[in-house]
């Protein structure tokens, strides 16, 4: 009989092994116990103690930089791809008097900031 759900569970929910959830034979339980002991004895926070027990997966630079190829597919609607866009209208040129005013105002701003 399961302590957690009061049914006949076949696998423990944390590690999926065939034992009771409160069993001291559970590998996950043993690891957590070690983490708690180190945390208490060395006065560490949980993540620091866990790093001392649980080996971190390290990757080499080559593994990280390795290019992976992925294939992608797209689905398009034929009606959408056949839309004809009208040509864009050209913008009118800025009058020379306006552009010279713009140049004067920016140069005067530069003098004020220096």
PDB file of C-alpha atoms in Angstrom:
ATOM      1  CA  UNK A   1       0.000   0.000   0.000  1.00  0.00           C
ATOM      2  CA  UNK A   2       1.399   3.388  -1.036  1.00  0.00           C
ATOM      3  CA  UNK A   3       1.900   5.952   1.732  1.00  0.00           C
ATOM      4  CA  UNK A   4       1.272   8.866  -0.664  1.00  0.00           C
ATOM      5  CA  UNK A   5      -1.846   7.825  -2.556  1.00  0.00           C
ATOM      6  CA  UNK A   6      -3.185   4.752  -0.622  1.00  0.00           C
ATOM      7  CA  UNK A   7      -3.140   2.560  -3.724  1.00  0.00           C
ATOM      8  CA  UNK A   8      -0.971  -0.299  -4.916  1.00  0.00           C
ATOM      9  CA  UNK A   9       1.690   1.744  -6.692  1.00  0.00           C
ATOM     10  CA  UNK A  10       4.272  -0.250  -8.562  1.00  0.00           C
ATOM     11  CA  UNK A  11       6.857   2.483  -9.102  1.00  0.00           C
ATOM     12  CA  UNK A  12       8.160   5.203  -6.809  1.00  0.00           C
ATOM     13  CA  UNK A  13       7.181   8.650  -8.221  1.00  0.00           C
ATOM     14  CA  UNK A  14      10.585  10.342  -7.815  1.00  0.00           C
ATOM     15  CA  UNK A  15      12.886   7.757  -9.379  1.00  0.00           C
ATOM     16  CA  UNK A  16      10.493   5.286 -11.065  1.00  0.00           C
ATOM     17  CA  UNK A  17      12.058   2.324  -9.258  1.00  0.00           C
ATOM     18  CA  UNK A  18      10.008  -0.547  -7.786  1.00  0.00           C
ATOM     19  CA  UNK A  19      10.042   0.377  -4.068  1.00  0.00           C
ATOM     20  CA  UNK A  20       8.008   2.381  -1.585  1.00  0.00           C
ATOM     21  CA  UNK A  21       8.270   6.149  -1.705  1.00  0.00           C
ATOM     22  CA  UNK A  22       9.760   6.311   1.813  1.00  0.00           C
ATOM     23  CA  UNK A  23      12.289   3.519   1.220  1.00  0.00           C
ATOM     24  CA  UNK A  24      15.880   4.141   2.291  1.00  0.00           C
ATOM     25  CA  UNK A  25      17.045   1.921  -0.577  1.00  0.00           C
ATOM     26  CA  UNK A  26      16.089   4.586  -3.103  1.00  0.00           C
ATOM     27  CA  UNK A  27      19.131   6.063  -4.849  1.00  0.00           C
ATOM     28  CA  UNK A  28      17.517   9.514  -5.021  1.00  0.00           C
ATOM     29  CA  UNK A  29      16.771   9.362  -1.289  1.00  0.00           C
ATOM     30  CA  UNK A  30      20.414   8.477  -0.543  1.00  0.00           C
ATOM     31  CA  UNK A  31      21.677  11.365  -2.688  1.00  0.00           C
ATOM     32  CA  UNK A  32      19.291  13.830  -1.012  1.00  0.00           C
ATOM     33  CA  UNK A  33      20.416  12.584   2.406  1.00  0.00           C
ATOM     34  CA  UNK A  34      24.077  13.179   1.460  1.00  0.00           C
ATOM     35  CA  UNK A  35      23.239  16.672   0.196  1.00  0.00           C
ATOM     36  CA  UNK A  36      21.477  17.517   3.465  1.00  0.00           C
ATOM     37  CA  UNK A  37      24.423  16.179   5.511  1.00  0.00           C
ATOM     38  CA  UNK A  38      26.960  18.267   3.563  1.00  0.00           C
ATOM     39  CA  UNK A  39      24.676  21.296   3.722  1.00  0.00           C
ATOM     40  CA  UNK A  40      24.455  21.009   7.503  1.00  0.00           C
ATOM     41  CA  UNK A  41      28.069  20.028   8.238  1.00  0.00           C
ATOM     42  CA  UNK A  42      29.709  22.596   5.955  1.00  0.00           C
ATOM     43  CA  UNK A  43      27.107  25.337   6.475  1.00  0.00           C
ATOM     44  CA  UNK A  44      26.328  25.622   2.748  1.00  0.00           C
ATOM     45  CA  UNK A  45      23.218  26.494   0.807  1.00  0.00           C
ATOM     46  CA  UNK A  46      21.393  23.642  -0.932  1.00  0.00           C
ATOM     47  CA  UNK A  47      22.615  24.413  -4.503  1.00  0.00           C
ATOM     48  CA  UNK A  48      26.234  24.586  -3.319  1.00  0.00           C
ATOM     49  CA  UNK A  49      25.951  21.286  -1.440  1.00  0.00           C
ATOM     50  CA  UNK A  50      24.218  19.657  -4.400  1.00  0.00           C
ATOM     51  CA  UNK A  51      27.057  20.642  -6.741  1.00  0.00           C
ATOM     52  CA  UNK A  52      29.476  18.785  -4.465  1.00  0.00           C
ATOM     53  CA  UNK A  53      27.447  15.554  -4.683  1.00  0.00           C
ATOM     54  CA  UNK A  54      25.735  15.530  -8.080  1.00  0.00           C
ATOM     55  CA  UNK A  55      28.201  15.696 -10.966  1.00  0.00           C
ATOM     56  CA  UNK A  56      27.371  18.488 -13.384  1.00  0.00           C
ATOM     57  CA  UNK A  57      27.205  17.629 -17.058  1.00  0.00           C
ATOM     58  CA  UNK A  58      30.041  19.508 -18.691  1.00  0.00           C
ATOM     59  CA  UNK A  59      30.397  20.041 -22.388  1.00  0.00           C
ATOM     60  CA  UNK A  60      33.517  20.757 -24.340  1.00  0.00           C
ATOM     61  CA  UNK A  61      33.760  23.827 -26.542  1.00  0.00           C
ATOM     62  CA  UNK A  62      33.581  21.577 -29.603  1.00  0.00           C
ATOM     63  CA  UNK A  63      30.301  20.047 -28.434  1.00  0.00           C
ATOM     64  CA  UNK A  64      28.748  23.442 -27.800  1.00  0.00           C
ATOM     65  CA  UNK A  65      30.020  24.982 -31.041  1.00  0.00           C
ATOM     66  CA  UNK A  66      29.072  21.971 -33.140  1.00  0.00           C
ATOM     67  CA  UNK A  67      26.566  23.015 -35.753  1.00  0.00           C
ATOM     68  CA  UNK A  68      23.379  21.052 -35.796  1.00  0.00           C
ATOM     69  CA  UNK A  69      21.298  20.759 -38.901  1.00  0.00           C
ATOM     70  CA  UNK A  70      17.556  20.950 -38.634  1.00  0.00           C
ATOM     71  CA  UNK A  71      15.127  20.558 -41.448  1.00  0.00           C
ATOM     72  CA  UNK A  72      12.155  22.848 -41.633  1.00  0.00           C
ATOM     73  CA  UNK A  73       9.113  22.731 -43.812  1.00  0.00           C
ATOM     74  CA  UNK A  74       6.721  25.490 -44.710  1.00  0.00           C
ATOM     75  CA  UNK A  75       3.199  25.377 -45.925  1.00  0.00           C
ATOM     76  CA  UNK A  76       1.905  28.211 -48.034  1.00  0.00           C
ATOM     77  CA  UNK A  77      -1.477  29.051 -49.390  1.00  0.00           C
ATOM     78  CA  UNK A  78      -1.419  29.418 -53.178  1.00  0.00           C
ATOM     79  CA  UNK A  79      -3.954  32.235 -53.040  1.00  0.00           C
ATOM     80  CA  UNK A  80      -1.719  34.275 -50.757  1.00  0.00           C
ATOM     81  CA  UNK A  81       1.393  33.801 -52.880  1.00  0.00           C
ATOM     82  CA  UNK A  82      -0.409  34.990 -56.011  1.00  0.00           C
ATOM     83  CA  UNK A  83      -1.308  38.425 -54.606  1.00  0.00           C
ATOM     84  CA  UNK A  84      -0.092  41.214 -56.844  1.00  0.00           C
ATOM     85  CA  UNK A  85       1.142  44.236 -54.936  1.00  0.00           C
ATOM     86  CA  UNK A  86       0.789  47.661 -56.533  1.00  0.00           C
ATOM     87  CA  UNK A  87       4.071  49.531 -57.027  1.00  0.00           C
ATOM     88  CA  UNK A  88       5.111  51.808 -54.199  1.00  0.00           C
ATOM     89  CA  UNK A  89       4.973  55.529 -54.837  1.00  0.00           C
ATOM     90  CA  UNK A  90       8.305  57.264 -54.765  1.00  0.00           C
ATOM     91  CA  UNK A  91       8.915  59.692 -51.951  1.00  0.00           C
ATOM     92  CA  UNK A  92       9.302  63.303 -52.928  1.00  0.00           C
ATOM     93  CA  UNK A  93      12.715  64.860 -52.510  1.00  0.00           C
ATOM     94  CA  UNK A  94      13.289  67.153 -49.561  1.00  0.00           C
ATOM     95  CA  UNK A  95      13.647  70.783 -50.694  1.00  0.00           C
ATOM     96  CA  UNK A  96      17.196  72.157 -50.474  1.00  0.00           C
ATOM     97  CA  UNK A  97      16.157  74.945 -48.127  1.00  0.00           C
ATOM     98  CA  UNK A  98      14.789  72.429 -45.636  1.00  0.00           C
ATOM     99  CA  UNK A  99      17.886  70.223 -45.825  1.00  0.00           C
ATOM    100  CA  UNK A 100      20.170  73.246 -45.232  1.00  0.00           C
ATOM    101  CA  UNK A 101      18.075  74.216 -42.197  1.00  0.00           C
ATOM    102  CA  UNK A 102      18.450  70.698 -40.903  1.00  0.00           C
ATOM    103  CA  UNK A 103      22.239  70.827 -41.322  1.00  0.00           C
ATOM    104  CA  UNK A 104      22.455  74.163 -39.492  1.00  0.00           C
ATOM    105  CA  UNK A 105      20.337  72.965 -36.560  1.00  0.00           C
ATOM    106  CA  UNK A 106      22.356  69.767 -36.093  1.00  0.00           C
ATOM    107  CA  UNK A 107      25.682  71.596 -36.283  1.00  0.00           C
ATOM    108  CA  UNK A 108      24.499  74.147 -33.709  1.00  0.00           C
ATOM    109  CA  UNK A 109      23.411  71.306 -31.417  1.00  0.00           C
ATOM    110  CA  UNK A 110      26.848  69.743 -31.744  1.00  0.00           C
ATOM    111  CA  UNK A 111      28.520  73.030 -30.752  1.00  0.00           C
ATOM    112  CA  UNK A 112      26.307  73.315 -27.672  1.00  0.00           C
ATOM    113  CA  UNK A 113      27.130  69.814 -26.441  1.00  0.00           C
ATOM    114  CA  UNK A 114      30.917  70.204 -26.835  1.00  0.00           C
TER     115      UNK A 114
END
